[in-house]
mmCIF file of C-alpha atoms and ligand atoms in Angstrom:
data_model
loop_
_atom_site.group_PDB
_atom_site.id
_atom_site.type_symbol
_atom_site.label_atom_id
_atom_site.label_comp_id
_atom_site.label_asym_id
_atom_site.label_seq_id
_atom_site.Cartn_x
_atom_site.Cartn_y
_atom_site.Cartn_z
ATOM 1 C CA UNK A 22 201.102 55.804 88.800
ATOM 2 C CA UNK A 23 200.489 52.327 87.506
ATOM 3 C CA UNK A 24 198.798 49.996 89.950
ATOM 4 C CA UNK A 25 199.500 46.947 87.812
ATOM 5 C CA UNK A 26 201.835 44.604 89.628
ATOM 6 C CA UNK A 27 204.693 42.956 87.814
ATOM 7 C CA UNK A 28 203.831 39.354 87.092
ATOM 8 C CA UNK A 29 206.147 36.491 87.969
ATOM 9 C CA UNK A 30 208.316 35.498 85.033
ATOM 10 C CA UNK A 31 206.695 32.842 82.818
ATOM 11 C CA UNK A 32 209.930 30.845 82.660
ATOM 12 C CA UNK A 33 211.142 30.008 86.160
ATOM 13 C CA UNK A 34 214.790 30.739 86.903
ATOM 14 C CA UNK A 35 215.320 28.130 89.593
ATOM 15 C CA UNK A 36 212.082 26.751 91.020
ATOM 16 C CA UNK A 37 209.996 24.187 89.186
ATOM 17 C CA UNK A 38 206.326 25.023 88.471
ATOM 18 C CA UNK A 39 205.478 22.367 91.079
ATOM 19 C CA UNK A 40 207.601 24.168 93.690
ATOM 20 C CA UNK A 41 205.974 27.517 92.906
ATOM 21 C CA UNK A 42 202.531 25.885 93.182
ATOM 22 C CA UNK A 43 203.537 24.249 96.492
ATOM 23 C CA UNK A 44 204.695 27.621 97.865
ATOM 24 C CA UNK A 45 201.411 29.279 96.905
ATOM 25 C CA UNK A 46 199.360 26.441 98.411
ATOM 26 C CA UNK A 47 201.393 25.844 101.605
ATOM 27 C CA UNK A 48 203.009 29.254 102.245
ATOM 28 C CA UNK A 49 206.534 27.848 102.562
ATOM 29 C CA UNK A 50 209.173 25.901 100.641
ATOM 30 C CA UNK A 51 212.350 24.158 101.795
ATOM 31 C CA UNK A 52 215.124 23.100 101.601
ATOM 32 C CA UNK A 53 216.569 25.167 98.740
ATOM 33 C CA UNK A 54 220.350 25.070 98.231
ATOM 34 C CA UNK A 55 222.064 28.486 98.225
ATOM 35 C CA UNK A 56 225.689 27.867 99.188
ATOM 36 C CA UNK A 57 227.981 24.884 99.548
ATOM 37 C CA UNK A 58 228.662 23.777 103.132
ATOM 38 C CA UNK A 59 232.147 25.321 102.777
ATOM 39 C CA UNK A 60 230.710 28.683 101.675
ATOM 40 C CA UNK A 61 228.243 28.621 104.565
ATOM 41 C CA UNK A 62 231.077 27.797 106.965
ATOM 42 C CA UNK A 63 233.029 30.759 105.579
ATOM 43 C CA UNK A 64 230.052 33.066 106.290
ATOM 44 C CA UNK A 65 229.762 31.712 109.805
ATOM 45 C CA UNK A 66 233.513 32.211 110.176
ATOM 46 C CA UNK A 67 233.181 35.888 109.214
ATOM 47 C CA UNK A 68 230.439 36.425 111.772
ATOM 48 C CA UNK A 69 232.346 34.604 114.480
ATOM 49 C CA UNK A 70 235.655 36.346 113.722
ATOM 50 C CA UNK A 71 233.833 39.656 114.249
ATOM 51 C CA UNK A 72 232.284 38.366 117.484
ATOM 52 C CA UNK A 73 235.702 37.151 118.690
ATOM 53 C CA UNK A 74 237.155 40.636 118.101
ATOM 54 C CA UNK A 75 234.224 42.212 119.958
ATOM 55 C CA UNK A 76 234.414 39.636 122.750
ATOM 56 C CA UNK A 77 230.655 38.941 122.597
ATOM 57 C CA UNK A 78 227.937 37.587 120.296
ATOM 58 C CA UNK A 79 226.449 40.050 117.793
ATOM 59 C CA UNK A 80 223.953 42.090 119.806
ATOM 60 C CA UNK A 81 220.855 44.214 119.580
ATOM 61 C CA UNK A 82 220.488 46.510 116.614
ATOM 62 C CA UNK A 83 223.561 45.048 114.885
ATOM 63 C CA UNK A 84 221.511 41.886 114.243
ATOM 64 C CA UNK A 85 218.960 43.862 112.253
ATOM 65 C CA UNK A 86 219.557 45.099 108.689
ATOM 66 C CA UNK A 87 223.098 43.758 109.081
ATOM 67 C CA UNK A 88 223.492 43.806 105.283
ATOM 68 C CA UNK A 89 224.026 47.567 105.651
ATOM 69 C CA UNK A 90 226.963 46.923 108.027
ATOM 70 C CA UNK A 91 228.922 44.016 106.549
ATOM 71 C CA UNK A 92 229.903 43.728 102.854
ATOM 72 C CA UNK A 93 229.665 39.917 102.987
ATOM 73 C CA UNK A 94 226.012 40.181 104.067
ATOM 74 C CA UNK A 95 225.350 42.770 101.344
ATOM 75 C CA UNK A 96 226.613 40.081 98.952
ATOM 76 C CA UNK A 97 224.408 37.462 100.580
ATOM 77 C CA UNK A 98 221.209 39.506 100.155
ATOM 78 C CA UNK A 99 222.172 39.788 96.449
ATOM 79 C CA UNK A 100 222.992 36.074 96.079
ATOM 80 C CA UNK A 101 221.718 34.913 92.652
ATOM 81 C CA UNK A 102 220.448 31.570 93.997
ATOM 82 C CA UNK A 103 218.292 33.369 96.555
ATOM 83 C CA UNK A 104 217.081 36.011 94.093
ATOM 84 C CA UNK A 105 216.323 33.486 91.329
ATOM 85 C CA UNK A 106 213.992 31.568 93.658
ATOM 86 C CA UNK A 107 212.349 34.726 95.032
ATOM 87 C CA UNK A 108 211.916 36.121 91.495
ATOM 88 C CA UNK A 109 210.088 32.942 90.474
ATOM 89 C CA UNK A 110 207.413 33.845 93.024
ATOM 90 C CA UNK A 111 207.439 37.662 93.311
ATOM 91 C CA UNK A 112 208.526 38.702 89.809
ATOM 92 C CA UNK A 113 211.631 40.429 88.433
ATOM 93 C CA UNK A 114 211.770 43.743 90.339
ATOM 94 C CA UNK A 115 212.835 43.090 93.915
ATOM 95 C CA UNK A 116 213.736 45.091 97.000
ATOM 96 C CA UNK A 117 215.442 43.779 100.105
ATOM 97 C CA UNK A 118 213.319 45.454 102.784
ATOM 98 C CA UNK A 119 215.143 44.130 105.849
ATOM 99 C CA UNK A 120 217.194 41.340 107.330
ATOM 100 C CA UNK A 121 217.713 39.874 110.793
ATOM 101 C CA UNK A 122 219.995 37.363 112.382
ATOM 102 C CA UNK A 123 218.091 34.829 114.458
ATOM 103 C CA UNK A 124 220.835 33.420 116.649
ATOM 104 C CA UNK A 125 220.191 31.004 119.489
ATOM 105 C CA UNK A 126 223.233 30.110 121.502
ATOM 106 C CA UNK A 127 223.891 26.475 122.500
ATOM 107 C CA UNK A 128 221.418 25.423 125.221
ATOM 108 C CA UNK A 129 219.670 28.801 124.965
ATOM 109 C CA UNK A 130 216.125 29.359 126.355
ATOM 110 C CA UNK A 131 215.227 31.946 123.692
ATOM 111 C CA UNK A 132 212.318 30.959 121.500
ATOM 112 C CA UNK A 133 209.995 32.513 118.939
ATOM 113 C CA UNK A 134 206.262 32.421 119.734
ATOM 114 C CA UNK A 135 203.704 31.460 117.057
ATOM 115 C CA UNK A 136 203.094 34.555 114.970
ATOM 116 C CA UNK A 137 202.525 36.053 111.532
ATOM 117 C CA UNK A 138 205.240 38.417 110.289
ATOM 118 C CA UNK A 139 202.654 40.649 108.603
ATOM 119 C CA UNK A 140 201.250 41.784 111.967
ATOM 120 C CA UNK A 141 203.523 44.802 112.539
ATOM 121 C CA UNK A 142 205.457 45.307 109.333
ATOM 122 C CA UNK A 143 203.068 47.903 107.929
ATOM 123 C CA UNK A 144 203.518 46.851 104.300
ATOM 124 C CA UNK A 145 200.687 47.433 101.854
ATOM 125 C CA UNK A 146 200.144 43.842 100.736
ATOM 126 C CA UNK A 147 201.175 40.313 101.641
ATOM 127 C CA UNK A 148 203.399 39.715 98.589
ATOM 128 C CA UNK A 149 206.445 39.410 100.859
ATOM 129 C CA UNK A 150 208.882 36.514 101.146
ATOM 130 C CA UNK A 151 211.376 35.771 103.876
ATOM 131 C CA UNK A 152 214.424 33.782 102.765
ATOM 132 C CA UNK A 153 215.834 32.160 105.907
ATOM 133 C CA UNK A 154 219.438 31.087 105.276
ATOM 134 C CA UNK A 155 221.024 28.576 107.659
ATOM 135 C CA UNK A 156 224.650 29.237 108.676
ATOM 136 C CA UNK A 157 224.645 26.343 111.182
ATOM 137 C CA UNK A 158 222.524 23.175 111.328
ATOM 138 C CA UNK A 159 218.902 24.082 111.986
ATOM 139 C CA UNK A 160 217.490 20.892 113.471
ATOM 140 C CA UNK A 161 214.600 19.933 115.725
ATOM 141 C CA UNK A 162 217.075 19.866 118.650
ATOM 142 C CA UNK A 163 218.518 23.300 117.827
ATOM 143 C CA UNK A 164 215.085 24.914 117.437
ATOM 144 C CA UNK A 165 214.417 24.962 113.701
ATOM 145 C CA UNK A 166 211.593 27.182 112.488
ATOM 146 C CA UNK A 167 208.256 25.396 112.299
ATOM 147 C CA UNK A 168 205.236 26.345 110.207
ATOM 148 C CA UNK A 169 201.551 25.463 109.912
ATOM 149 C CA UNK A 170 200.975 24.562 106.234
ATOM 150 C CA UNK A 171 198.344 26.638 104.473
ATOM 151 C CA UNK A 172 197.893 29.101 107.372
ATOM 152 C CA UNK A 173 198.875 32.140 105.242
ATOM 153 C CA UNK A 174 195.359 32.945 104.001
ATOM 154 C CA UNK A 175 194.318 35.636 106.487
ATOM 155 C CA UNK A 176 195.713 38.048 109.045
ATOM 156 C CA UNK A 177 194.627 37.080 112.574
ATOM 157 C CA UNK A 178 194.823 38.968 115.888
ATOM 158 C CA UNK A 179 197.974 38.909 118.041
ATOM 159 C CA UNK A 180 198.695 39.582 121.712
ATOM 160 C CA UNK A 181 201.906 41.349 122.839
ATOM 161 C CA UNK A 182 203.570 39.487 125.744
ATOM 162 C CA UNK A 183 207.031 41.150 125.926
ATOM 163 C CA UNK A 184 208.312 37.791 127.290
ATOM 164 C CA UNK A 185 212.032 38.298 127.913
ATOM 165 C CA UNK A 186 212.989 34.987 126.308
ATOM 166 C CA UNK A 187 210.996 35.753 123.172
ATOM 167 C CA UNK A 188 213.176 36.846 120.236
ATOM 168 C CA UNK A 189 210.375 38.917 118.671
ATOM 169 C CA UNK A 190 210.153 42.694 119.108
ATOM 170 C CA UNK A 191 206.995 42.696 121.214
ATOM 171 C CA UNK A 192 206.871 39.027 122.215
ATOM 172 C CA UNK A 193 203.822 38.954 119.996
ATOM 173 C CA UNK A 194 201.884 35.713 119.630
ATOM 174 C CA UNK A 195 198.801 34.527 117.794
ATOM 175 C CA UNK A 196 195.607 35.133 119.751
ATOM 176 C CA UNK A 197 194.119 31.976 118.183
ATOM 177 C CA UNK A 198 194.775 28.334 119.080
ATOM 178 C CA UNK A 199 197.478 26.652 116.978
ATOM 179 C CA UNK A 200 197.084 22.949 116.192
ATOM 180 C CA UNK A 201 200.693 21.950 116.820
ATOM 181 C CA UNK A 202 200.047 18.452 115.453
ATOM 182 C CA UNK A 203 199.983 20.097 111.992
ATOM 183 C CA UNK A 204 203.378 21.784 112.392
ATOM 184 C CA UNK A 205 206.199 21.100 109.912
ATOM 185 C CA UNK A 206 209.805 21.511 111.115
ATOM 186 C CA UNK A 207 211.822 23.360 108.448
ATOM 187 C CA UNK A 208 215.136 21.675 109.210
ATOM 188 C CA UNK A 209 218.077 22.963 107.173
ATOM 189 C CA UNK A 210 221.732 22.125 106.611
ATOM 190 C CA UNK A 211 224.208 25.012 106.579
ATOM 191 C CA UNK A 212 223.957 26.755 103.181
ATOM 192 C CA UNK A 213 220.308 25.805 102.591
ATOM 193 C CA UNK A 214 217.358 28.181 102.885
ATOM 194 C CA UNK A 215 213.647 28.057 103.434
ATOM 195 C CA UNK A 216 211.174 30.539 101.971
ATOM 196 C CA UNK A 217 208.082 31.606 103.877
ATOM 197 C CA UNK A 218 205.062 33.807 103.222
ATOM 198 C CA UNK A 219 204.607 36.894 105.408
ATOM 199 C CA UNK A 220 201.331 35.517 106.827
ATOM 200 C CA UNK A 221 202.361 31.907 107.528
ATOM 201 C CA UNK A 222 201.913 30.858 111.179
ATOM 202 C CA UNK A 223 205.446 30.119 112.413
ATOM 203 C CA UNK A 224 207.594 29.936 115.527
ATOM 204 C CA UNK A 225 210.510 28.011 116.996
ATOM 205 C CA UNK A 226 211.599 26.237 120.159
ATOM 206 C CA UNK A 227 214.653 26.929 122.338
ATOM 207 C CA UNK A 228 218.025 25.547 121.261
ATOM 208 C CA UNK A 229 218.609 22.332 123.190
ATOM 209 C CA UNK A 230 221.730 21.403 121.210
ATOM 210 C CA UNK A 231 225.399 22.037 121.971
ATOM 211 C CA UNK A 232 225.961 24.205 118.867
ATOM 212 C CA UNK A 233 224.745 27.694 118.046
ATOM 213 C CA UNK A 234 221.738 27.903 115.732
ATOM 214 C CA UNK A 235 222.433 30.763 113.320
ATOM 215 C CA UNK A 236 219.939 31.860 110.701
ATOM 216 C CA UNK A 237 219.960 35.011 108.582
ATOM 217 C CA UNK A 238 216.420 35.994 107.565
ATOM 218 C CA UNK A 239 216.122 38.263 104.499
ATOM 219 C CA UNK A 240 212.791 39.936 103.629
ATOM 220 C CA UNK A 241 212.075 40.610 99.955
ATOM 221 C CA UNK A 242 209.229 42.591 98.423
ATOM 222 C CA UNK A 243 208.275 43.495 94.846
ATOM 223 C CA UNK A 244 208.893 47.174 94.083
ATOM 224 C CA UNK A 245 205.170 48.065 93.971
ATOM 225 C CA UNK A 246 204.671 47.312 97.693
ATOM 226 C CA UNK A 247 204.448 50.405 99.937
ATOM 227 C CA UNK A 248 205.059 51.120 103.597
ATOM 228 C CA UNK A 249 201.832 52.379 105.180
ATOM 229 C CA UNK A 250 203.099 53.288 108.695
ATOM 230 C CA UNK A 251 205.271 56.156 109.884
ATOM 231 C CA UNK A 252 208.056 57.980 108.032
ATOM 232 C CA UNK A 253 209.320 56.964 104.593
ATOM 233 C CA UNK A 254 210.866 53.513 104.874
ATOM 234 C CA UNK A 255 214.097 52.328 103.276
ATOM 235 C CA UNK A 256 215.106 49.311 101.166
ATOM 236 C CA UNK A 257 217.754 48.070 98.730
ATOM 237 C CA UNK A 258 216.943 47.392 95.066
ATOM 238 C CA UNK A 259 218.493 43.939 94.587
ATOM 239 C CA UNK A 260 217.149 42.993 91.150
ATOM 240 C CA UNK A 261 215.429 44.601 88.182
ATOM 241 C CA UNK A 262 214.192 48.199 88.115
ATOM 242 C CA UNK A 263 212.208 50.300 90.570
ATOM 243 C CA UNK A 264 209.546 52.380 88.786
ATOM 244 C CA UNK A 265 207.747 53.124 92.051
ATOM 245 C CA UNK A 266 210.355 54.742 94.362
ATOM 246 C CA UNK A 267 208.305 53.865 97.434
ATOM 247 C CA UNK A 268 211.435 53.456 99.581
ATOM 248 C CA UNK A 269 214.585 55.460 100.359
ATOM 249 C CA UNK A 270 217.503 53.610 98.697
ATOM 250 C CA UNK A 271 219.897 52.265 101.316
ATOM 251 C CA UNK A 272 223.638 52.198 100.529
ATOM 252 C CA UNK A 273 226.156 49.358 100.359
ATOM 253 C CA UNK A 274 228.629 49.188 103.257
ATOM 254 C CA UNK A 275 232.179 50.027 102.128
ATOM 255 C CA UNK A 276 233.789 48.072 104.970
ATOM 256 C CA UNK A 277 232.701 46.209 108.115
ATOM 257 C CA UNK A 278 231.065 48.779 110.417
ATOM 258 C CA UNK A 279 232.764 51.731 108.723
ATOM 259 C CA UNK A 280 231.622 55.182 109.928
ATOM 260 C CA UNK A 281 229.529 55.622 106.763
ATOM 261 C CA UNK A 282 227.980 52.153 107.122
ATOM 262 C CA UNK A 283 227.182 52.743 110.801
ATOM 263 C CA UNK A 284 225.524 56.075 110.002
ATOM 264 C CA UNK A 285 223.402 54.570 107.210
ATOM 265 C CA UNK A 286 222.495 51.626 109.429
ATOM 266 C CA UNK A 287 221.472 53.873 112.327
ATOM 267 C CA UNK A 288 219.166 55.869 110.061
ATOM 268 C CA UNK A 289 217.671 52.643 108.670
ATOM 269 C CA UNK A 290 217.212 51.108 112.130
ATOM 270 C CA UNK A 291 215.471 54.234 113.428
ATOM 271 C CA UNK A 292 213.096 54.206 110.441
ATOM 272 C CA UNK A 293 212.192 50.580 111.109
ATOM 273 C CA UNK A 294 211.904 50.987 114.887
ATOM 274 C CA UNK A 295 209.332 53.725 114.277
ATOM 275 C CA UNK A 296 207.335 51.174 112.268
ATOM 276 C CA UNK A 297 207.808 48.021 114.355
ATOM 277 C CA UNK A 298 207.020 49.793 117.632
ATOM 278 C CA UNK A 299 204.249 52.056 116.313
ATOM 279 C CA UNK A 300 201.644 52.557 119.024
ATOM 280 C CA UNK A 301 203.836 51.316 121.912
ATOM 281 C CA UNK A 302 205.924 53.086 124.562
ATOM 282 C CA UNK A 303 209.122 51.509 123.254
ATOM 283 C CA UNK A 304 211.221 53.617 120.924
ATOM 284 C CA UNK A 305 214.758 52.238 121.261
ATOM 285 C CA UNK A 306 216.113 50.740 118.087
ATOM 286 C CA UNK A 307 218.491 48.762 120.335
ATOM 287 C CA UNK A 308 215.488 46.531 120.977
ATOM 288 C CA UNK A 309 214.461 46.036 117.369
ATOM 289 C CA UNK A 310 215.823 42.514 117.600
ATOM 290 C CA UNK A 311 216.614 41.294 121.052
ATOM 291 C CA UNK A 312 219.396 38.923 121.723
HETATM 292 NI NI1 LIG B 8 208.710 35.645 112.002
#
């Protein structure tokens, strides 16, 4: 098997060379337009119409890998504006490894502690980008994601807190001091996204605004990356070709929460729970993303 990674395309599809250089130096980039405000409002409307039918906000495991449950989210993880930007950094052959809604209700105490995403994901190398798409205003008041520029160089130790207001799986937080005076707030309008590196120090505050803060985080990897923990992991080929076959291909949902989509999603969630909770007592995929 070839160990030569695909190189990023020499002619950028959407990012300027300066933006690519800024991402590599800083570990993040924002804001990048993906959808018009009307398109973003339509996405939010789809989510909230589903929640209205259910009588409750989207919960638990349904917030994780939701692109396997809802055709409109399958479309979003394939959105050409997102993929063009990600391709400019990771190259032409791309998998969507996972996705998660990060929803904070109005005046909600939930927060995200300072952490590095790479800590528990088990992937073979740090060539991983999260595209965080705003479906409502992500402001300082509503608890926008914040990052420490240039902190993506090395993996550092984390402590698991299991704090009940922490939106992360283990309540994990950096075991090193964070200089908050260096933090940059990645504020976004609905329809814009930020990109961040899997090792960037990041976190977010509670939502102190009167609107929900809704973000959909999509994790992309180049096809040569491997899962190094647990059973064979799954992913969706979203662009280019996969010569490596390191992941089980995950299927498109045929309709919102159809029996086939629910079965595929359950299998995918169990695979990822086995990875994200490796070495702990917790096994329930209901807790993969709390909410
Ligand atoms: Ni994170």
